[in-house]
Amino acid sequence: MSAARSGDRIRLGDLLKGVIATLPEVLTVQRGLWNLALCKPTSIGSIGLQLQKLADATPHATALKFDDRRWTYAEFNAWANRCAAACRAAGVKRGQVVAIISSNRPETLAAIAGVVKLGAVAAMLNHNQRGKVLAHSLRLSKPRLLIAGEEYAEAVASLDGEQALDAGCVKCWDGAETPEGWLDWSAECDRQPSGNPPETATIQLKEPAFHIFTSGTTGLPKASVMSHYRWQRGMAGLGQMTMRLHGSDTLYCALPLYHNNALTVCWGAVLADGAALALSRKFSASKFWDEIRSYEATAFCYIGELCRYLLNQPPSPKDRQHQIRLMVGNGLRPEIWDEFQNRFGIERIAEFYGASESNLAFVNGFNLSKTAGFCPLSYAIVAFDTDAESAVRNAKDRLTRVASGGVGLLISEVSERAPFDGYTDKRANEAKLLRDVFKKGDCWFNTGDLVRDQGLRHIQFVDRVGDTFRWKGENVATTEVEAALNQIDGIEQAVVYGVEVPGTDGRAGMASLSCAAKRFDGKRIASALRAALPAYAVPLFIRLRKEQEVTATFKYRKVDLKREGFDLEQISEPLYVLDGDSYRKLTPATHAKLQSGSFRP
């Protein structure tokens, strides 16, 4: 991997400028620092208690916007209380699980709020899952109650015969025409009292709040446990210290509620200071800015390739006609950072790094460019062997930190202040932990991410372990190759991965491109890539697709692409191989030479 580029380094002067720029909001930052200092796992506090306090303090302030409807904090808190009472009436007790499969709508958020106010755990099912995968997720959480939105009747029907639910699980239907054997969730809630449940005042921060499921792009999903403690730390660190919203602000969220960026980052920042959450049904690149304007939003949350999708929209005179001053999220690639910020006139980008199961986060609280930010907790960036896909141990069987500017595996120390909540499947926990890292008996969480040390305790995301591959004795970061491809005119999306080639060591680069076949110019693309990348990083193969497959959180699905490789029998889409100065059609004859080892890339 390449050394840090000069523009990636964090300089003290830039950091000081960023710190000075936050001085007008020092009171909000101090409040966040104070809340972070007081935040201990054994403290009394919860998401529901924060909502309850806002309902008491600012009952008439707007809490939620959806389409043309609005709810005040008093109204939304009362609604959540009825949901909590409905859960109790169905037999749900503190610590038990309520599984929710529903779309982005007010009923979903009210149900979530009700579950956590009761001290129960909201298992946020990925509504894109079906059949065996969805059944697997349900078995991980073992819910006492299932709430299903009518829009996902197909997903529920796919569970037939899967034995996903225990016999005692109560099933509630949120919508019209309640099926036989199900309770009408809305009717159950309507008949309940609106008073605050007594459980809310006794919940400790260490208690679980959510189960957040991994996307399952590399296997069956795992359910990570999200505690009130981690949520509260996110509210203080990301919400108050970094985003610094005010009661007059509206944060627009088009991300699914089953994802932590919506539940923790967005909702946490909103509840930090009594702002409003504008909830979109789903992300739409063509409707995004129209919805921003209609909600009078002042901030929005992003993830993954969302920003690239927006950049791919035709330029409009309205691109800067909005009130957005802040965007928060992760995955904004360095190569489009400036272009996005300049085109849409965004004052501040609060990029961060984190994961549902991780025990730390990095936040760009000082509006620096092209960084995932700063972290005060104990972490290390250590040498990593891409071939073995494991951290490198030295002669003393300890790990070694990379030098400033270097790229390595990010690990974080597990401690009382930074506990590892893990997964519901305890067997999966140990696989994420590294022991005896720098001294005997210590324990560190393996993030599975390769990052660049930018200096001054800042990092830049590079790649996921497994995405980075080794070719011709060199490590290739897929994100860097994708960045080079995405700069080429005519290429809308690029997904890069490594594939095995018979008779060679490592994996050769392959790129799946969203690019019309009639616009494909193999010679021009080869020339551009050779000018931008080292020879070993230039992909050997190219596959053309009408569109890329992504998860609901905009992560590219690479498992099938890697498995299919350059197999002409499995792939009907156009395939090309780098031959001389151009990418040429992969013919059966060339394919046979590759298989026999007589074609030497």
XYZ file of C-alpha atoms in Angstrom:
601
model
C 0.000 0.000 0.000
C 1.169 3.516 -0.695
C 2.480 5.758 2.015
C 0.319 8.577 3.251
C -0.144 11.282 0.658
C 0.878 14.777 1.732
C -2.723 15.979 1.676
C -3.751 13.194 4.061
C -1.516 14.283 6.944
C -3.097 16.226 9.779
C -1.049 19.293 10.597
C -1.054 21.041 13.942
C -1.903 24.397 12.365
C -5.036 23.041 10.693
C -6.086 21.322 13.909
C -5.659 24.535 15.906
C -7.773 26.436 13.348
C -10.484 23.827 13.750
C -10.376 24.079 17.532
C -10.627 27.890 17.390
C -13.612 27.646 15.025
C -15.539 25.680 17.672
C -15.143 28.381 20.360
C -18.524 30.048 19.641
C -20.125 26.709 20.526
C -17.921 25.990 23.514
C -20.875 25.629 25.902
C -22.352 22.792 23.838
C -18.938 21.119 23.608
C -18.434 21.476 27.373
C -21.844 19.933 28.003
C -20.851 16.984 25.834
C -17.534 16.609 27.672
C -19.338 16.731 31.004
C -21.889 14.120 29.947
C -19.130 11.922 28.556
C -17.192 12.156 31.839
C -20.275 11.273 33.900
C -21.254 8.441 31.577
C -20.497 5.180 33.393
C -21.938 1.721 32.682
C -23.524 1.485 36.150
C -25.142 4.940 36.013
C -28.920 5.306 35.826
C -29.858 6.603 32.400
C -31.314 5.444 29.116
C -32.555 6.524 25.727
C -36.109 6.558 27.044
C -35.186 8.716 30.016
C -33.601 11.294 27.697
C -36.802 11.382 25.624
C -38.871 11.750 28.785
C -36.737 14.675 30.025
C -37.195 16.526 26.707
C -40.949 15.928 26.808
C -41.032 17.532 30.268
C -38.674 20.415 29.419
C -39.834 21.276 25.877
C -43.244 19.618 25.409
C -44.249 21.775 22.428
C -40.979 21.513 20.475
C -41.097 19.421 17.294
C -39.638 15.947 17.812
C -40.449 14.217 14.506
C -41.311 15.209 10.939
C -42.633 12.737 8.382
C -44.243 13.728 5.082
C -46.628 16.549 6.070
C -47.121 15.368 9.670
C -45.449 16.660 12.829
C -45.220 15.386 16.425
C -44.149 17.403 19.459
C -41.948 15.884 22.151
C -44.949 15.562 24.458
C -46.967 13.776 21.758
C -44.181 11.449 20.703
C -43.241 10.551 24.291
C -46.884 9.721 25.074
C -47.049 7.536 21.938
C -43.859 5.712 22.987
C -45.355 5.168 26.451
C -48.434 3.506 24.939
C -46.143 1.243 22.906
C -44.238 0.325 26.068
C -47.496 -0.502 27.847
C -48.617 -2.628 24.884
C -45.372 -4.608 25.092
C -45.903 -5.133 28.836
C -49.493 -6.254 28.241
C -48.181 -8.832 25.748
C -45.928 -10.274 28.443
C -42.641 -8.554 27.592
C -40.398 -8.035 30.607
C -37.271 -5.985 31.136
C -34.309 -7.493 29.309
C -36.444 -9.512 26.902
C -36.339 -8.947 23.157
C -38.891 -7.388 20.819
C -38.061 -7.963 17.148
C -39.143 -5.240 14.723
C -39.343 -5.556 10.944
C -40.769 -2.390 9.477
C -39.884 0.495 7.180
C -38.869 4.058 7.982
C -42.080 5.529 9.350
C -43.212 7.135 12.620
C -44.845 3.929 13.886
C -41.473 2.174 13.740
C -39.630 4.823 15.739
C -42.439 4.995 18.326
C -42.275 1.207 18.761
C -38.499 1.341 19.207
C -38.836 4.114 21.788
C -41.508 2.143 23.631
C -39.419 -1.021 23.752
C -36.343 0.707 25.207
C -38.444 2.731 27.674
C -39.661 -0.589 29.092
C -36.079 -1.789 29.508
C -36.530 -4.393 26.774
C -34.284 -4.841 23.729
C -35.321 -3.801 20.212
C -33.953 -6.299 17.663
C -33.849 -4.266 14.468
C -34.343 -6.789 11.677
C -32.962 -6.015 8.238
C -36.140 -5.922 6.128
C -34.200 -6.962 3.035
C -33.650 -10.423 4.495
C -35.839 -13.364 3.532
C -36.300 -17.024 4.365
C -33.372 -18.790 6.035
C -31.369 -15.587 6.564
C -34.266 -13.787 8.264
C -35.034 -16.889 10.311
C -31.387 -17.025 11.390
C -31.573 -13.407 12.605
C -34.706 -14.136 14.613
C -33.157 -17.216 16.220
C -30.151 -15.106 17.277
C -32.394 -12.711 19.237
C -35.064 -15.128 20.518
C -37.808 -12.450 20.653
C -40.703 -12.507 23.112
C -42.666 -10.283 20.723
C -42.488 -9.669 16.966
C -43.822 -6.454 15.407
C -44.158 -6.671 11.627
C -45.122 -3.835 9.295
C -47.648 -4.685 6.605
C -45.241 -3.537 3.886
C -43.098 -6.590 4.640
C -45.765 -9.248 4.415
C -43.590 -11.001 1.817
C -40.673 -11.206 4.252
C -42.926 -12.610 6.964
C -44.409 -15.134 4.526
C -40.895 -16.323 3.635
C -40.538 -17.613 7.222
C -43.079 -20.390 6.637
C -41.567 -23.661 7.740
C -38.367 -22.057 9.055
C -39.165 -22.471 12.784
C -37.770 -19.024 13.465
C -39.924 -18.119 16.481
C -40.370 -19.822 19.837
C -43.854 -21.083 20.619
C -44.430 -18.337 23.203
C -43.590 -15.443 20.875
C -46.490 -12.995 20.464
C -46.937 -11.691 16.901
C -48.231 -8.163 16.277
C -49.242 -6.781 12.886
C -48.766 -3.098 12.149
C -51.166 -2.346 9.309
C -54.531 -3.176 7.799
C -56.087 -6.638 7.498
C -54.395 -8.270 10.468
C -53.662 -11.934 9.616
C -55.120 -14.764 11.656
C -53.029 -15.486 14.729
C -51.664 -11.953 14.917
C -52.604 -9.014 17.176
C -53.447 -5.597 15.765
C -50.457 -3.575 17.048
C -52.014 -0.156 16.510
C -55.215 -1.162 18.318
C -53.218 -2.676 21.183
C -51.274 0.578 21.610
C -54.339 2.824 21.349
C -56.006 1.199 24.335
C -52.973 1.686 26.623
C -52.266 4.576 29.052
C -49.885 7.380 28.047
C -48.012 7.740 31.349
C -44.272 7.170 31.618
C -43.447 3.534 32.495
C -41.740 3.215 35.917
C -39.033 0.981 34.432
C -37.543 3.931 32.519
C -36.304 5.626 35.706
C -34.351 2.545 36.868
C -32.524 1.392 33.708
C -28.721 1.305 33.972
C -26.630 2.404 31.011
C -24.921 -0.987 30.747
C -28.222 -2.687 29.879
C -28.803 -3.624 26.210
C -31.000 -1.370 24.070
C -30.760 -2.759 20.521
C -29.657 -5.736 18.508
C -28.106 -4.452 15.291
C -27.525 -7.048 12.573
C -24.539 -7.163 10.258
C -25.391 -7.143 6.556
C -24.391 -10.757 5.985
C -22.385 -9.948 2.844
C -19.718 -12.458 3.897
C -21.932 -15.065 5.542
C -24.963 -15.263 7.825
C -25.648 -12.108 9.865
C -24.506 -11.632 13.452
C -26.459 -9.599 15.999
C -24.294 -7.016 17.751
C -25.472 -5.765 21.128
C -25.903 -2.006 21.467
C -26.174 -0.819 25.073
C -27.675 2.393 26.436
C -24.118 3.223 27.539
C -22.709 3.218 24.016
C -25.753 5.132 22.766
C -25.289 7.741 25.516
C -21.596 8.098 24.688
C -22.550 8.595 21.043
C -25.092 11.237 22.031
C -22.471 13.161 24.015
C -19.452 12.641 21.748
C -21.000 12.702 18.298
C -24.110 14.674 19.128
C -23.036 17.434 21.508
C -19.277 17.645 21.005
C -19.179 17.115 17.228
C -22.519 17.907 15.570
C -23.615 20.532 18.096
C -27.255 20.765 16.999
C -29.660 23.241 18.589
C -33.336 22.965 19.421
C -34.177 24.875 16.238
C -32.350 22.360 14.003
C -33.836 19.574 11.885
C -31.722 16.545 10.986
C -32.812 14.664 7.856
C -32.355 10.888 7.892
C -32.882 8.707 4.805
C -30.982 5.737 6.269
C -32.869 2.642 7.483
C -33.829 2.561 11.148
C -32.317 -0.896 11.541
C -28.871 0.694 11.160
C -26.894 2.358 13.951
C -26.245 5.476 11.874
C -29.971 6.168 12.053
C -30.712 4.990 15.595
C -27.572 6.182 17.371
C -25.989 8.928 15.272
C -29.142 10.646 13.989
C -31.589 10.043 16.824
C -28.879 10.471 19.464
C -27.780 13.851 18.081
C -31.387 14.993 17.884
C -32.210 13.948 21.456
C -28.977 15.504 22.743
C -30.480 18.997 22.585
C -34.115 18.606 21.595
C -33.839 19.085 17.831
C -36.228 17.553 15.283
C -35.740 14.369 13.274
C -37.025 14.417 9.679
C -37.524 10.802 8.654
C -37.543 9.799 4.993
C -39.141 6.549 3.824
C -35.970 5.623 1.942
C -33.044 7.208 0.178
C -33.695 8.570 -3.303
C -30.945 10.469 -5.112
C -33.453 12.281 -7.317
C -35.706 13.352 -4.397
C -33.038 13.911 -1.762
C -32.633 17.687 -1.997
C -36.359 18.286 -2.563
C -37.079 16.513 0.735
C -34.262 18.436 2.440
C -35.923 21.674 1.358
C -39.466 20.600 2.271
C -38.403 19.678 5.812
C -36.259 22.840 6.141
C -33.464 20.537 7.288
C -30.208 22.009 8.548
C -28.242 18.731 8.742
C -28.315 15.246 7.239
C -26.698 11.867 7.772
C -24.925 9.866 5.082
C -23.225 6.498 4.689
C -21.242 4.627 2.075
C -21.790 5.673 -1.506
C -24.791 7.944 -0.876
C -22.696 11.032 -1.633
C -21.450 9.571 -4.911
C -25.038 8.823 -5.948
C -25.894 12.475 -5.312
C -22.882 13.655 -7.310
C -23.968 11.470 -10.225
C -27.222 13.430 -10.486
C -27.226 16.132 -13.179
C -26.088 19.532 -11.831
C -28.962 21.851 -10.967
C -29.306 25.571 -10.156
C -30.951 24.345 -6.943
C -27.874 22.425 -5.745
C -27.124 25.112 -3.150
C -30.713 26.113 -2.432
C -31.007 24.559 1.007
C -30.318 25.306 4.671
C -27.866 22.453 5.269
C -24.781 23.540 7.208
C -23.689 20.115 8.470
C -23.509 16.551 7.186
C -22.472 13.621 9.376
C -21.629 10.056 8.469
C -18.933 7.702 7.298
C -17.621 6.497 3.974
C -17.151 9.805 2.131
C -14.228 8.937 -0.151
C -11.310 11.399 -0.205
C -11.400 11.677 -4.007
C -14.908 13.193 -4.003
C -14.752 15.081 -0.679
C -13.889 18.521 -2.098
C -16.136 18.148 -5.143
C -19.151 17.267 -3.005
C -18.537 20.007 -0.455
C -18.047 22.668 -3.123
C -20.918 21.673 -5.406
C -23.536 21.566 -2.652
C -22.076 24.293 -0.455
C -21.768 22.269 2.756
C -20.142 24.269 5.532
C -19.076 21.377 7.748
C -18.510 17.636 7.189
C -18.409 15.535 10.363
C -17.012 12.274 9.037
C -16.615 9.578 11.685
C -15.429 6.005 12.006
C -17.295 3.354 13.974
C -19.063 0.018 13.774
C -22.086 -1.511 15.483
C -19.942 -3.918 17.512
C -16.929 -1.619 18.008
C -16.052 -0.164 21.416
C -14.640 3.112 20.081
C -15.284 5.789 17.494
C -13.276 8.457 15.676
C -14.992 11.770 14.967
C -13.999 14.718 12.797
C -15.144 17.388 15.202
C -12.934 20.180 13.869
C -14.042 20.251 10.207
C -10.764 18.932 8.821
C -10.612 17.600 5.278
C -10.491 13.926 4.290
C -10.228 12.390 7.744
C -12.382 10.124 9.910
C -11.279 12.208 12.853
C -9.885 11.874 16.335
C -10.308 9.359 19.160
C -9.237 9.892 22.792
C -9.582 6.208 23.748
C -6.834 3.594 23.676
C -6.246 2.229 20.171
C -3.369 1.058 17.982
C -2.642 0.644 14.265
C -0.572 -2.506 13.870
C 1.331 -4.262 11.084
C -0.868 -6.604 9.044
C -0.108 -9.550 6.747
C -2.524 -9.336 3.812
C -1.782 -12.873 2.581
C -2.425 -14.471 5.971
C -5.163 -11.927 6.764
C -3.848 -11.550 10.307
C -1.849 -9.112 12.402
C 1.913 -9.678 12.376
C 3.502 -11.037 15.565
C 7.177 -10.316 16.249
C 9.796 -12.609 17.744
C 8.336 -11.981 21.213
C 4.855 -12.932 19.926
C 3.608 -9.360 20.275
C 2.082 -6.982 17.722
C 3.940 -3.982 16.303
C 2.589 -0.475 15.735
C 3.051 1.066 12.283
C 4.895 4.367 11.882
C 3.061 7.655 11.467
C 1.729 7.822 7.921
C 1.622 4.042 7.638
C -1.311 1.718 6.981
C -2.244 -1.122 9.297
C -4.965 -2.947 11.193
C -6.965 -0.826 13.644
C -7.434 -2.408 17.068
C -8.932 -0.930 20.240
C -8.266 -1.821 23.851
C -11.100 -3.443 25.804
C -11.485 -1.860 29.237
C -14.084 -0.849 31.810
C -14.521 2.517 30.098
C -14.546 0.927 26.644
C -16.212 -2.474 27.058
C -16.860 -4.881 24.204
C -20.607 -5.596 24.210
C -20.144 -8.191 21.492
C -22.771 -10.319 19.788
C -25.712 -12.361 20.984
C -23.763 -15.423 19.804
C -20.993 -15.616 22.409
C -18.953 -17.937 20.189
C -18.576 -15.088 17.710
C -17.163 -12.767 20.373
C -13.821 -14.487 20.887
C -13.092 -14.393 17.155
C -13.139 -10.566 17.309
C -10.729 -10.311 20.247
C -6.926 -10.291 20.238
C -5.133 -11.259 23.444
C -1.571 -10.739 24.690
C -1.170 -7.957 22.125
C 1.475 -5.739 23.715
C 1.741 -7.439 27.098
C 0.505 -10.639 28.682
C -3.160 -10.557 29.649
C -4.264 -7.503 27.659
C -7.286 -7.698 25.364
C -8.000 -5.723 22.193
C -10.930 -5.618 19.758
C -10.072 -6.393 16.143
C -12.019 -3.940 13.975
C -11.176 -5.814 10.771
C -10.368 -2.475 9.120
C -7.170 -1.180 7.598
C -6.612 2.527 8.284
C -3.936 5.143 7.658
C -2.299 6.885 10.624
C -2.631 10.578 9.717
C -0.873 11.842 12.830
C -2.214 13.733 15.870
C -4.428 10.709 16.701
C -6.399 11.009 13.440
C -7.060 8.210 10.953
C -8.281 7.718 7.411
C -10.185 4.573 6.437
C -8.376 2.521 3.765
C -10.122 -0.833 3.352
C -11.777 -3.808 4.967
C -9.592 -6.787 5.731
C -10.331 -9.274 2.965
C -10.918 -6.496 0.436
C -7.251 -5.628 0.354
C -5.450 -8.321 -1.669
C -1.878 -9.158 -2.649
C -0.688 -9.260 -6.277
C 2.836 -9.449 -7.682
C 4.187 -9.289 -4.136
C 2.411 -6.014 -3.335
C -0.651 -5.120 -1.290
C -3.496 -3.551 -3.270
C -6.186 -1.491 -1.512
C -9.482 -1.794 -3.388
C -10.569 1.683 -2.307
C -7.576 3.285 -4.039
C -8.228 1.405 -7.281
C -11.931 2.268 -7.101
C -11.005 5.929 -6.618
C -8.874 5.867 -9.774
C -11.629 4.193 -11.804
C -14.296 6.586 -10.576
C -12.275 9.517 -11.903
C -12.582 8.185 -15.465
C -15.350 9.780 -17.515
C -18.206 7.394 -18.273
C -17.716 5.152 -15.230
C -20.494 5.677 -12.702
C -19.587 3.049 -10.088
C -16.572 0.793 -9.644
C -16.285 -2.244 -7.386
C -12.812 -3.781 -7.112
C -11.859 -7.175 -5.672
C -9.205 -9.858 -6.050
C -9.683 -13.126 -7.967
C -7.523 -16.229 -8.210
C -5.714 -16.943 -11.470
C -4.332 -20.480 -11.996
C -0.563 -20.676 -11.879
C -0.085 -17.365 -10.072
C 0.410 -16.308 -6.463
C -2.008 -14.002 -4.694
C -5.054 -12.565 -6.431
C -5.336 -10.462 -9.559
C -7.385 -7.290 -9.522
C -10.842 -7.339 -11.087
C -13.209 -4.398 -11.455
C -16.960 -4.546 -11.849
C -17.998 -1.329 -13.587
C -21.321 0.399 -14.092
C -20.604 1.573 -17.618
C -22.543 1.229 -20.874
C -20.858 -1.310 -23.181
C -21.089 1.091 -26.135
C -19.125 3.718 -24.160
C -16.450 1.280 -23.020
C -13.027 2.231 -24.377
C -10.541 -0.381 -23.214
C -7.480 1.480 -24.402
C -8.483 4.777 -22.774
C -9.276 3.080 -19.452
C -6.016 1.115 -19.460
C -4.044 4.276 -20.168
C -5.798 6.242 -17.406
C -5.274 3.495 -14.828
C -1.597 3.068 -15.684
C -1.124 6.809 -15.251
C -2.852 6.819 -11.861
C -1.777 3.511 -10.287
C 1.315 1.354 -9.811
C 1.471 -1.448 -12.390
C 0.600 -4.137 -9.834
C -2.598 -2.277 -8.826
C -4.046 -2.002 -12.357
C -6.926 -4.536 -12.579
C -6.321 -7.498 -14.864
C -10.038 -8.022 -15.523
C -13.059 -5.788 -16.048
C -16.700 -6.821 -15.882
C -19.462 -4.514 -17.117
C -22.781 -4.344 -15.274
C -25.884 -2.199 -15.619
C -25.826 -1.529 -11.895
C -24.012 -2.761 -8.809
C -25.666 -4.790 -6.081
C -25.595 -3.060 -2.712
C -26.926 -3.669 0.765
C -29.548 -1.324 2.187
C -26.711 0.659 3.763
C -24.968 1.107 0.407
C -22.188 -1.419 0.917
C -21.227 -3.232 -2.263
C -21.921 -6.956 -2.366
C -18.666 -8.630 -3.411
C -19.130 -12.241 -2.312
C -20.771 -13.452 -5.536
C -18.463 -11.315 -7.677
C -15.405 -12.927 -6.092
C -16.890 -16.409 -6.437
C -17.750 -15.968 -10.122
C -14.374 -14.397 -10.912
C -13.853 -14.344 -14.693
C -15.722 -17.598 -15.387
C -17.349 -17.267 -18.831
C -19.774 -20.078 -18.044
C -21.229 -18.266 -15.033
C -21.179 -14.708 -16.354
C -23.326 -13.444 -19.218
C -22.158 -9.822 -18.878
C -19.249 -8.430 -20.942
C -15.819 -9.461 -19.637
C -12.476 -7.910 -20.578
C -8.842 -8.774 -19.850
C -5.832 -6.452 -19.888
C -3.845 -7.485 -22.938
C -0.983 -5.193 -23.896
C -2.093 -1.558 -23.981
C -5.840 -2.196 -23.827
C -8.667 -4.133 -22.205
C -9.909 -6.613 -24.799
C -12.904 -8.955 -24.827
C -12.198 -12.111 -22.854
C -12.642 -14.882 -25.424
C -12.942 -18.625 -24.762
C -9.447 -19.025 -26.225
C -7.916 -16.460 -23.852
C -9.898 -17.935 -20.966
C -8.422 -21.357 -21.740
C -4.913 -19.888 -21.759
C -5.562 -18.286 -18.346
C -6.747 -21.608 -16.956
C -3.724 -23.443 -18.340
C -1.251 -20.802 -17.218
C -0.038 -20.025 -20.739
C -1.437 -16.457 -20.667
C 0.930 -14.482 -18.461
C -0.594 -11.351 -16.966
